[in-house]
Structures are given as C-alpha cells and as structure tokens.
CSV table of C-alpha atoms in Angstrom, one decimal:
chain,number,residue,atom,x,y,z
J,1,MET,CA,9.9,-55.9,40.6
J,2,SER,CA,12.0,-59.0,41.4
J,3,GLY,CA,9.8,-61.9,42.6
J,4,GLY,CA,6.6,-60.2,41.5
J,5,PRO,CA,4.0,-61.4,39.0
J,6,LEU,CA,6.2,-60.6,36.0
J,7,ASP,CA,9.0,-62.7,37.5
J,8,PRO,CA,8.2,-66.4,37.0
J,9,ALA,CA,11.7,-67.3,38.1
J,10,GLY,CA,11.2,-65.9,41.6
J,11,PRO,CA,13.4,-63.5,43.5
J,12,ALA,CA,16.5,-64.7,41.8
J,13,GLY,CA,15.1,-64.1,38.3
J,14,SER,CA,14.8,-61.0,36.2
J,15,SER,CA,11.8,-58.7,36.4
J,16,PHE,CA,10.2,-60.2,33.2
J,17,ALA,CA,11.0,-63.4,31.4
J,18,VAL,CA,9.9,-64.6,28.0
J,19,GLY,CA,8.5,-68.1,27.8
J,20,GLN,CA,11.0,-70.9,27.4
J,21,VAL,CA,10.4,-74.3,25.7
J,22,GLY,CA,13.7,-75.9,26.3
J,23,PRO,CA,17.4,-75.4,26.2
J,24,ALA,CA,18.7,-73.1,23.4
J,25,GLY,CA,20.0,-75.2,20.4
J,26,ASN,CA,22.1,-74.4,17.4
J,27,GLY,CA,19.2,-74.4,15.0
J,28,PRO,CA,16.9,-71.5,14.2
J,29,LEU,CA,14.2,-70.6,16.6
J,30,LEU,CA,11.7,-70.1,13.8
J,31,ALA,CA,12.0,-71.5,10.3
J,32,ALA,CA,9.8,-71.4,7.2
J,33,LYS,CA,10.4,-73.9,4.4
J,34,ASP,CA,8.7,-73.5,1.0
J,35,VAL,CA,5.8,-71.6,2.7
J,36,ALA,CA,3.0,-70.4,0.3
J,37,VAL,CA,-0.2,-68.5,1.0
J,38,TYR,CA,-2.8,-68.2,-1.8
J,39,PHE,CA,-6.1,-66.3,-2.0
J,40,ALA,CA,-8.9,-67.4,-4.3
J,41,VAL,CA,-10.1,-64.6,-6.6
J,42,GLY,CA,-13.6,-64.3,-8.0
J,43,SER,CA,-16.8,-66.1,-7.1
J,44,ALA,CA,-17.2,-69.9,-6.7
J,45,LEU,CA,-19.8,-69.9,-9.5
J,46,SER,CA,-17.5,-68.4,-12.1
J,47,ALA,CA,-14.8,-70.9,-11.0
J,48,ARG,CA,-17.2,-73.8,-11.7
J,49,ILE,CA,-18.1,-72.4,-15.0
J,50,ARG,CA,-14.5,-71.9,-16.1
J,51,HIS,CA,-13.5,-75.2,-14.4
J,52,GLU,CA,-10.6,-73.1,-12.9
J,53,GLN,CA,-10.1,-71.2,-9.7
J,54,ARG,CA,-7.9,-68.1,-10.1
J,55,MET,CA,-5.4,-67.9,-7.3
J,56,LEU,CA,-3.5,-64.9,-6.1
J,57,HIS,CA,0.0,-66.0,-5.0
J,58,ALA,CA,0.6,-63.6,-2.0
J,59,VAL,CA,3.5,-65.8,-0.6
J,60,ASP,CA,5.0,-68.2,-3.0
J,61,GLY,CA,7.7,-70.6,-1.7
J,62,VAL,CA,9.5,-68.7,1.1
J,63,ASP,CA,12.4,-70.1,2.9
J,64,LEU,CA,13.4,-68.1,6.0
J,65,ASP,CA,15.2,-68.7,9.3
J,66,LEU,CA,15.0,-66.6,12.4
J,67,ALA,CA,17.8,-67.2,15.0
J,68,ARG,CA,17.2,-67.0,18.7
J,69,GLY,CA,17.6,-63.5,20.0
J,70,GLU,CA,18.2,-61.8,16.6
J,71,ALA,CA,16.3,-58.9,15.0
J,72,LEU,CA,15.4,-59.7,11.4
J,73,ALA,CA,14.0,-57.1,9.0
J,74,LEU,CA,11.6,-58.0,6.1
J,75,VAL,CA,11.5,-55.3,3.5
J,76,GLY,CA,10.0,-54.8,0.1
J,77,GLU,CA,7.4,-52.8,-1.9
J,78,SER,CA,3.7,-52.8,-0.9
J,79,GLY,CA,2.1,-56.0,-2.2
J,80,SER,CA,5.2,-58.1,-2.0
J,81,GLY,CA,3.6,-60.4,0.6
J,82,LYS,CA,5.4,-59.2,3.8
J,83,SER,CA,2.4,-58.9,6.0
J,84,THR,CA,0.8,-62.1,4.7
J,85,LEU,CA,4.0,-64.0,5.5
J,86,ALA,CA,4.0,-62.5,9.0
J,87,LEU,CA,0.4,-63.6,9.6
J,88,ALA,CA,1.3,-67.1,8.5
J,89,LEU,CA,4.4,-67.2,10.8
J,90,ALA,CA,2.2,-66.0,13.7
J,91,GLY,CA,-0.5,-68.6,13.0
J,92,LEU,CA,-3.1,-66.0,12.2
J,93,ARG,CA,-3.3,-67.2,8.6
J,94,PRO,CA,-2.9,-70.9,7.6
J,95,ALA,CA,-0.2,-71.7,5.0
J,96,ASP,CA,-1.4,-73.5,1.9
J,97,ARG,CA,2.0,-75.1,1.3
J,98,GLY,CA,5.2,-75.7,3.2
J,99,GLU,CA,6.0,-76.0,6.9
J,100,ILE,CA,6.8,-73.7,9.8
J,101,THR,CA,8.9,-75.0,12.6
J,102,PHE,CA,9.4,-73.5,16.1
J,103,ASP,CA,12.5,-74.6,18.0
J,104,GLY,CA,12.8,-77.7,15.6
J,105,ARG,CA,9.1,-78.7,16.1
J,106,ARG,CA,6.7,-78.4,13.2
J,107,LEU,CA,3.7,-76.1,14.0
J,108,PRO,CA,0.3,-77.5,13.1
J,109,ALA,CA,-2.2,-75.5,11.1
J,110,ARG,CA,-4.4,-75.2,14.2
J,111,ARG,CA,-2.0,-74.1,16.9
J,112,SER,CA,-2.5,-74.7,20.6
J,113,ARG,CA,-2.7,-71.7,22.9
J,114,ALA,CA,0.8,-72.4,24.1
J,115,ASP,CA,2.0,-72.1,20.5
J,116,GLN,CA,0.0,-69.0,19.9
J,117,ARG,CA,1.5,-67.3,22.9
J,118,ARG,CA,5.1,-67.9,21.7
J,119,ILE,CA,4.7,-65.7,18.6
J,120,GLN,CA,2.8,-62.4,19.1
J,121,MET,CA,2.2,-59.5,16.6
J,122,VAL,CA,2.2,-55.8,16.9
J,123,PHE,CA,0.1,-54.4,14.0
J,124,GLN,CA,0.6,-51.4,11.8
J,125,ASP,CA,-2.4,-49.3,13.0
J,126,PRO,CA,-2.6,-49.4,16.8
J,127,TYR,CA,-6.1,-47.8,16.9
J,128,SER,CA,-7.8,-50.5,14.7
J,129,SER,CA,-6.0,-53.3,16.5
J,130,LEU,CA,-7.3,-52.2,20.0
J,131,ASN,CA,-10.9,-52.8,21.1
J,132,PRO,CA,-12.5,-49.3,21.5
J,133,ARG,CA,-15.1,-50.6,23.9
J,134,LEU,CA,-12.6,-51.8,26.5
J,135,THR,CA,-10.2,-49.9,28.7
J,136,VAL,CA,-6.6,-50.9,28.6
J,137,GLY,CA,-7.1,-52.7,32.0
J,138,GLY,CA,-10.1,-54.5,30.6
J,139,MET,CA,-8.1,-55.7,27.5
J,140,LEU,CA,-5.2,-57.0,29.5
J,141,ARG,CA,-7.5,-58.6,32.2
J,142,GLU,CA,-9.4,-60.5,29.5
J,143,LEU,CA,-6.2,-61.6,27.8
J,144,LEU,CA,-4.6,-62.8,31.0
J,145,LYS,CA,-7.7,-64.6,32.1
J,146,VAL,CA,-8.1,-66.6,28.9
J,147,HIS,CA,-4.5,-67.7,28.8
J,148,HIS,CA,-4.0,-68.2,32.5
J,149,ILE,CA,-0.8,-66.2,32.6
J,150,VAL,CA,-1.0,-65.2,36.3
J,151,PRO,CA,-3.4,-65.9,39.2
J,152,ASN,CA,-6.6,-63.8,39.2
J,153,GLY,CA,-5.4,-61.8,42.2
J,154,ALA,CA,-2.2,-60.8,40.5
J,155,THR,CA,-3.8,-59.5,37.3
J,156,GLU,CA,-3.8,-55.8,38.2
J,157,THR,CA,-0.2,-55.8,39.5
J,158,TYR,CA,1.0,-57.7,36.4
J,159,SER,CA,-0.8,-55.2,34.1
J,160,LYS,CA,0.7,-52.2,35.9
J,161,GLU,CA,4.2,-53.7,35.5
J,162,LEU,CA,3.5,-54.3,31.8
J,163,LEU,CA,2.6,-50.6,31.3
J,164,THR,CA,5.7,-49.5,33.2
J,165,LEU,CA,7.8,-51.7,31.0
J,166,VAL,CA,6.5,-49.8,27.9
J,167,GLY,CA,6.7,-46.4,29.5
J,168,LEU,CA,3.1,-45.7,30.5
J,169,GLY,CA,1.7,-44.8,33.9
J,170,GLU,CA,-0.7,-46.8,36.0
J,171,ASP,CA,-3.6,-44.5,35.2
J,172,ALA,CA,-3.6,-45.8,31.6
J,173,LEU,CA,-5.4,-48.9,32.9
J,174,ARG,CA,-8.6,-46.9,33.2
J,175,ALA,CA,-8.4,-45.1,29.9
J,176,TYR,CA,-9.9,-46.1,26.5
J,177,PRO,CA,-7.8,-46.3,23.3
J,178,ARG,CA,-9.4,-43.0,22.0
J,179,GLN,CA,-7.9,-41.1,24.9
J,180,PHE,CA,-4.3,-41.9,23.8
J,181,SER,CA,-2.0,-40.4,21.2
J,182,GLY,CA,-0.8,-42.6,18.3
J,183,GLY,CA,2.5,-43.4,20.0
J,184,GLN,CA,0.8,-44.2,23.3
J,185,ARG,CA,-1.6,-46.6,21.5
J,186,GLN,CA,1.3,-48.4,20.0
J,187,ARG,CA,2.9,-48.7,23.5
J,188,VAL,CA,-0.4,-50.3,24.6
J,189,ALA,CA,-0.4,-52.7,21.7
J,190,ILE,CA,3.2,-53.7,22.5
J,191,ALA,CA,2.2,-54.2,26.2
J,192,ARG,CA,-0.7,-56.4,25.1
J,193,ALA,CA,1.7,-58.5,23.0
J,194,LEU,CA,4.2,-58.8,25.8
J,195,ALA,CA,1.5,-59.9,28.3
J,196,LEU,CA,1.7,-63.4,27.0
J,197,ARG,CA,5.5,-63.7,27.5
J,198,PRO,CA,6.2,-64.4,23.8
J,199,GLN,CA,9.6,-65.5,22.5
J,200,ILE,CA,9.1,-63.9,19.2
J,201,LEU,CA,7.6,-60.4,18.5
J,202,VAL,CA,6.4,-59.8,15.0
J,203,ALA,CA,6.2,-56.0,14.4
J,204,ASP,CA,4.3,-55.2,11.2
J,205,GLU,CA,5.2,-51.6,10.2
J,206,PRO,CA,5.0,-50.5,13.9
J,207,VAL,CA,5.9,-46.8,13.3
J,208,SER,CA,4.6,-46.1,9.8
J,209,ALA,CA,1.3,-44.6,11.1
J,210,LEU,CA,3.1,-42.4,13.6
J,211,ASP,CA,4.6,-38.9,13.5
J,212,VAL,CA,8.3,-38.8,12.8
J,213,SER,CA,8.9,-37.3,16.2
J,214,VAL,CA,7.2,-40.4,17.8
J,215,GLN,CA,8.8,-43.0,15.6
J,216,ALA,CA,12.2,-42.8,17.3
J,217,THR,CA,10.7,-43.4,20.8
J,218,ILE,CA,8.9,-46.6,19.7
J,219,LEU,CA,11.9,-47.9,17.9
J,220,ASN,CA,14.1,-47.2,20.9
J,221,LEU,CA,11.5,-49.0,23.0
J,222,LEU,CA,11.6,-52.1,20.8
J,223,ARG,CA,15.4,-52.0,20.9
J,224,ASP,CA,15.4,-51.8,24.7
J,225,LEU,CA,12.8,-54.5,25.2
J,226,ARG,CA,14.8,-56.8,22.9
J,227,SER,CA,17.9,-56.2,25.0
J,228,GLU,CA,16.1,-56.5,28.4
J,229,LEU,CA,13.8,-59.4,27.7
J,230,GLY,CA,15.9,-61.4,25.2
J,231,LEU,CA,13.1,-61.2,22.6
J,232,THR,CA,13.5,-62.4,19.0
J,233,LEU,CA,12.2,-59.7,16.7
J,234,LEU,CA,10.8,-59.9,13.1
J,235,LEU,CA,10.4,-56.3,11.9
J,236,ILE,CA,8.4,-55.5,8.7
J,237,SER,CA,9.2,-52.1,7.3
J,238,HIS,CA,9.3,-49.9,4.2
J,239,ASN,CA,11.8,-47.6,5.9
J,240,LEU,CA,15.3,-48.8,5.3
J,241,ALA,CA,16.7,-46.3,7.8
J,242,VAL,CA,14.6,-47.9,10.5
J,243,VAL,CA,15.9,-51.3,9.5
J,244,ARG,CA,19.5,-50.2,9.7
J,245,HIS,CA,18.9,-48.7,13.1
J,246,LEU,CA,17.3,-51.8,14.7
J,247,CYS,CA,18.1,-55.0,12.9
J,248,ASP,CA,20.9,-57.5,12.6
J,249,ARG,CA,19.9,-59.0,9.3
J,250,VAL,CA,17.7,-58.1,6.4
J,251,ALA,CA,15.5,-60.2,4.1
J,252,VAL,CA,14.3,-58.6,0.9
J,253,MET,CA,11.0,-59.8,-0.5
J,254,TYR,CA,9.6,-59.3,-4.0
J,255,LEU,CA,6.3,-60.7,-5.4
J,256,GLY,CA,5.9,-63.3,-2.8
J,257,ARG,CA,9.5,-64.6,-2.5
J,258,ILE,CA,12.7,-63.8,-0.7
J,259,VAL,CA,15.3,-62.5,-3.2
J,260,GLU,CA,18.2,-61.5,-0.9
J,261,VAL,CA,19.2,-62.1,2.7
J,262,ALA,CA,22.3,-60.7,4.4
J,263,PRO,CA,23.6,-59.1,7.6
J,264,THR,CA,22.4,-55.5,7.7
J,265,GLU,CA,25.6,-53.6,7.1
J,266,ARG,CA,26.7,-56.1,4.4
J,267,LEU,CA,23.5,-55.6,2.5
J,268,PHE,CA,23.7,-51.8,2.7
J,269,ALA,CA,27.4,-51.8,1.7
J,270,ASP,CA,27.2,-54.5,-1.0
J,271,PRO,CA,23.7,-55.4,-2.3
J,272,ARG,CA,23.9,-58.2,-4.9
J,273,HIS,CA,20.3,-58.4,-6.2
J,274,PRO,CA,19.2,-55.7,-8.7
J,275,TYR,CA,16.0,-55.2,-6.8
J,276,THR,CA,17.9,-54.6,-3.5
J,277,LYS,CA,20.1,-52.1,-5.3
J,278,GLY,CA,17.1,-50.3,-6.6
J,279,LEU,CA,15.5,-50.1,-3.2
J,280,LEU,CA,18.7,-48.6,-1.7
J,281,ALA,CA,19.1,-46.2,-4.7
J,282,ALA,CA,15.5,-44.9,-4.0
J,283,ILE,CA,16.4,-43.8,-0.5
J,284,PRO,CA,16.3,-40.0,-0.5
J,285,LYS,CA,19.7,-38.5,0.1
J,286,LEU,CA,20.7,-34.9,1.0
J,287,ALA,CA,24.2,-35.4,-0.4
J,288,ASP,CA,26.0,-38.0,-2.5
J,289,ASN,CA,29.2,-37.4,-0.6
J,290,PRO,CA,29.8,-40.2,1.9
J,291,ALA,CA,31.6,-37.7,4.1
J,292,ALA,CA,28.3,-35.8,4.3
J,293,GLY,CA,26.4,-38.8,5.2
J,294,GLY,CA,25.2,-40.0,1.8
J,295,ASP,CA,25.9,-43.3,0.2
J,296,GLY,CA,25.5,-42.2,-3.4
J,297,ALA,CA,28.9,-43.5,-4.5
J,298,ALA,CA,28.0,-47.0,-3.4
J,299,HIS,CA,24.5,-47.0,-4.9
J,300,SER,CA,24.7,-45.0,-8.1
J,301,GLY,CA,22.4,-47.3,-10.0
J,302,PRO,CA,18.9,-46.4,-11.0
J,303,ALA,CA,15.9,-46.9,-8.7
J,304,VAL,CA,13.5,-49.7,-9.5
J,305,ALA,CA,11.5,-48.8,-12.7
J,306,GLY,CA,7.9,-49.5,-13.3
J,307,ASP,CA,5.3,-51.4,-11.2
J,308,PRO,CA,5.5,-55.0,-10.0
J,309,PRO,CA,3.5,-57.5,-12.1
J,310,SER,CA,0.2,-58.8,-10.7
J,311,ALA,CA,0.4,-61.7,-8.3
J,312,LEU,CA,-2.3,-63.3,-10.4
J,313,ARG,CA,0.1,-63.5,-13.4
J,314,ILE,CA,3.7,-64.0,-12.1
J,315,PRO,CA,6.2,-63.9,-15.0
J,316,ALA,CA,7.9,-67.1,-16.0
J,317,GLY,CA,11.5,-67.5,-15.0
J,318,CYS,CA,12.8,-64.8,-12.8
J,319,ARG,CA,9.9,-62.8,-11.4
J,320,PHE,CA,11.9,-59.6,-11.4
J,321,ARG,CA,13.1,-59.8,-15.0
J,322,THR,CA,10.3,-57.4,-16.3
J,323,ARG,CA,11.9,-54.6,-14.3
J,324,CYS,CA,15.5,-55.7,-14.2
J,325,PRO,CA,18.2,-53.6,-15.8
J,326,ILE,CA,20.5,-56.6,-16.4
J,327,ALA,CA,17.9,-59.2,-17.5
J,328,GLN,CA,19.2,-61.8,-20.0
J,329,PRO,CA,17.5,-64.6,-22.0
J,330,VAL,CA,18.2,-67.1,-19.3
J,331,CYS,CA,16.1,-65.0,-16.9
J,332,GLU,CA,13.0,-65.8,-19.0
J,333,ILE,CA,13.5,-69.5,-18.7
J,334,GLU,CA,15.1,-70.3,-15.3
J,335,ASP,CA,13.7,-69.2,-11.9
J,336,PRO,CA,16.8,-68.5,-9.8
J,337,ALA,CA,17.1,-70.0,-6.3
J,338,LEU,CA,18.7,-68.3,-3.3
J,339,THR,CA,22.5,-68.8,-3.9
J,340,VAL,CA,25.1,-68.5,-1.2
J,341,ALA,CA,28.0,-66.0,-1.7
J,342,THR,CA,31.4,-67.6,-2.0
J,343,GLY,CA,33.1,-67.4,1.3
J,344,ASP,CA,30.1,-65.7,3.0
J,345,PRO,CA,27.3,-68.2,3.8
J,346,ALA,CA,25.3,-65.4,5.5
J,347,HIS,CA,24.8,-63.6,2.2
J,348,GLN,CA,22.3,-65.1,-0.2
J,349,ALA,CA,20.6,-63.8,-3.3
J,350,ALA,CA,18.2,-65.2,-5.9
J,351,CYS,CA,19.7,-63.9,-9.1
J,352,HIS,CA,21.7,-65.6,-11.9
J,353,PHE,CA,24.3,-62.8,-11.8
J,354,ALA,CA,24.2,-61.9,-8.1
J,355,PHE,CA,27.8,-62.8,-7.4
J,356,SER,CA,29.4,-62.0,-10.7
J,357,PRO,CA,30.7,-58.7,-12.2
J,358,SER,CA,27.8,-58.5,-14.6
J,359,LEU,CA,25.6,-57.0,-11.8
J,360,SER,CA,27.5,-53.8,-11.8
J,361,ALA,CA,26.1,-52.5,-15.2
J,362,PRO,CA,23.3,-53.4,-17.6
J,363,VAL,CA,24.2,-56.2,-19.9
J,364,LEU,CA,23.3,-56.0,-23.5
J,365,PRO,CA,22.4,-59.1,-25.6
J,366,ARG,CA,25.5,-60.6,-27.2
J,367,PRO,CA,25.6,-61.0,-31.0
J,368,PRO,CA,25.2,-64.6,-32.3
J,369,GLY,CA,28.4,-66.5,-32.3
J,370,PRO,CA,30.5,-68.9,-30.2
J,371,ALA,CA,30.0,-68.4,-26.5
J,372,SER,CA,32.7,-66.5,-24.8
J,373,SER,CA,34.5,-67.9,-21.7
J,374,GLU,CA,32.7,-65.4,-19.6
J,375,ALA,CA,29.3,-66.6,-20.8
J,376,THR,CA,30.4,-70.2,-20.3
J,377,ALA,CA,31.4,-69.4,-16.7
J,378,GLU,CA,27.9,-68.0,-16.0
C-alpha cells in the first residue's frame, strides 16, 4: 500500500497518515475550557408569558484536555452529558459558553471543512448513522468527493484500502448497510470516519449496541488503529471494563460536569470522588477476592444510591450532595472545583474531601462546639 492513495507521504511514508496541522507541541491537541451546552425547554409562547426561558443544562462548565496520541475515556451515568459534550467537541453542536481549542487555536462556532475533518465521530448505533439508500462505496465516494481527499480516479482504490484497514473485503463496497451484521456496520462507520484522515476519533458508545462476542473485535480494532495511525481517541462508554482495556486516562462526568480525572489504573486503584467510588462499586464481580480477579477489597463502599437530579434543577453547591454518603453542610453552599492531588498533578477531583481521610467513610454531622483541628484543616 506504500505510495498509494492512502499514502500522502509517498513511497517513503506509511500506508495511511492522519492529517497534520503543524509540529507537535507540548500543549494539548484538543482543549475545552468552561464549555456549556444548554437546551431550551417548553414553547416560546410559554416563555414569553412567564418572561423566563427554562434551560436544561446538559453540559455546564466543562474543562477537559486531550493530549496528542492518547486515549481518553469519558464515563458516567445516562444523562450526564457525555454525548452532548462529544457533539460539541466535534463541532456537531455549538457550545453556548466557553471555548474549544485545537492545537492551540480556538475553533469557531461555524467550522471550516478542514476543521471538521480533523475531528470525526463514530456513533453508538451504526445502522441509524449509515444511509440505508446508499451502498458503502456510494457513501465513501460522496464523502471523498465533497472533501476532495483524493483525485476522482483514485476514489475506488482509496475506498478498498479503507475497508481493508477495518477488516472488510472489497465486495463490501457494493453492499447496503442492511446486508451487514452489527459488527460489520460499525466497521463501515469507522472506515467512513477514517476516510477524512482525522487526528481525533470520537467514539460514542461504539460497542454498546453489539453482541458481547463482537465487542472485543471492535475494541481491538480501535486499539490497533490508534497504534498504527497515531490517532487520538476520545471514548465514551458506560462499560468500565472497556475503558480499562483501551484507555490511558479517564474523566468521570456527573450532571454536566467533570468530577474526576486520573490515569486509568490510578483511578481504578484509588478513586477519590464518592461518585467514582460508587461507579466502581457497582461493577458486577464474581468474587471479592483480588486473587480471583475481584477488586472488592479496594471498592467496598456502597454503589451510588438514588437517581441524579434533573438537569433543569441542579442542586446548589455540590451537585452530587443529594446522593453523596459523605455530604457535609459545606457541600450545600460551595460548589467544589477540580482540585489537583498533592504530588500527583495528573489526578484531579471536584470534591471538598477528595484528598482527605474523610472520604473513606460516611461523616456524621459534628455536635455544636469549638471546631476541631481536623475541621479547621478542611
């Protein structure tokens, strides 16, 4: 494949190269600062009558960095804002507040085609994301023509190489999405995203709609593509086992905001936010004995209780306090920001007690009286 249509570098280059915008720097490849996405709820008429527009805060002040070449996981319950944040990062949904930068340059609300190509998404349901009226070859041909990726005469060769890259045969070009299995459709969706030579691939629950037997093949494909092409990966998932298998770092999201960020193994071994501890405690385990493969000794706390509040009525102070086993009066007043762990700048958590011993057990209200030295230290 060297020197072919997938090889913009010529015979000396690799078989496929992601787009490059300049020399690699020390800063993050993609960064979000105070990003917020809101949705208006109710009719415009009722808003005029009440003189108030109700807003659903799907994403509410997210700060997140994605380093060049890393795989970052975004996890959290349904409704926490993960997919909405991904759409905003990919330019498919405008942010109502904050800024998104790519390689140090701020991305405008209306992105150019070049900027659109640099961040591509793989959606959760491969069947609904593919045009049922077009063959795979037709989809790829239309995409390549609009974005001028290769000369018209090289479109078919380029498409065949894309399918080979994701483990499909050339005959798939003549087939319609309905003729594929779920795993094959997801491979087609990945090939379509790779066709534009992106630098960042955003995978939104790429295996949740697939059989367990097929999930591993798609995950291994993403891992191999990242290694071979130098892709930067943002993976959205409910499955923490998937995250541990594939990602370098994990960001935990709750009710529109990031509440903890840490390297993957550090987060699994020593979660500091009560919500993260609850998510890990909720993982089904066949045994609590670490020698048998369970982590019950490390995560013996209770799973997260209750349902998250409505994004229309976010609690004052810490937004997790209504479900938190260690909530204190200060949590009702102050909204904690992401705090860096002492001696470990890669580990951050948004909790007043994240890096103190009080996180290990529920804390009961203290009786009135002079504040103890421990309370003063907090």
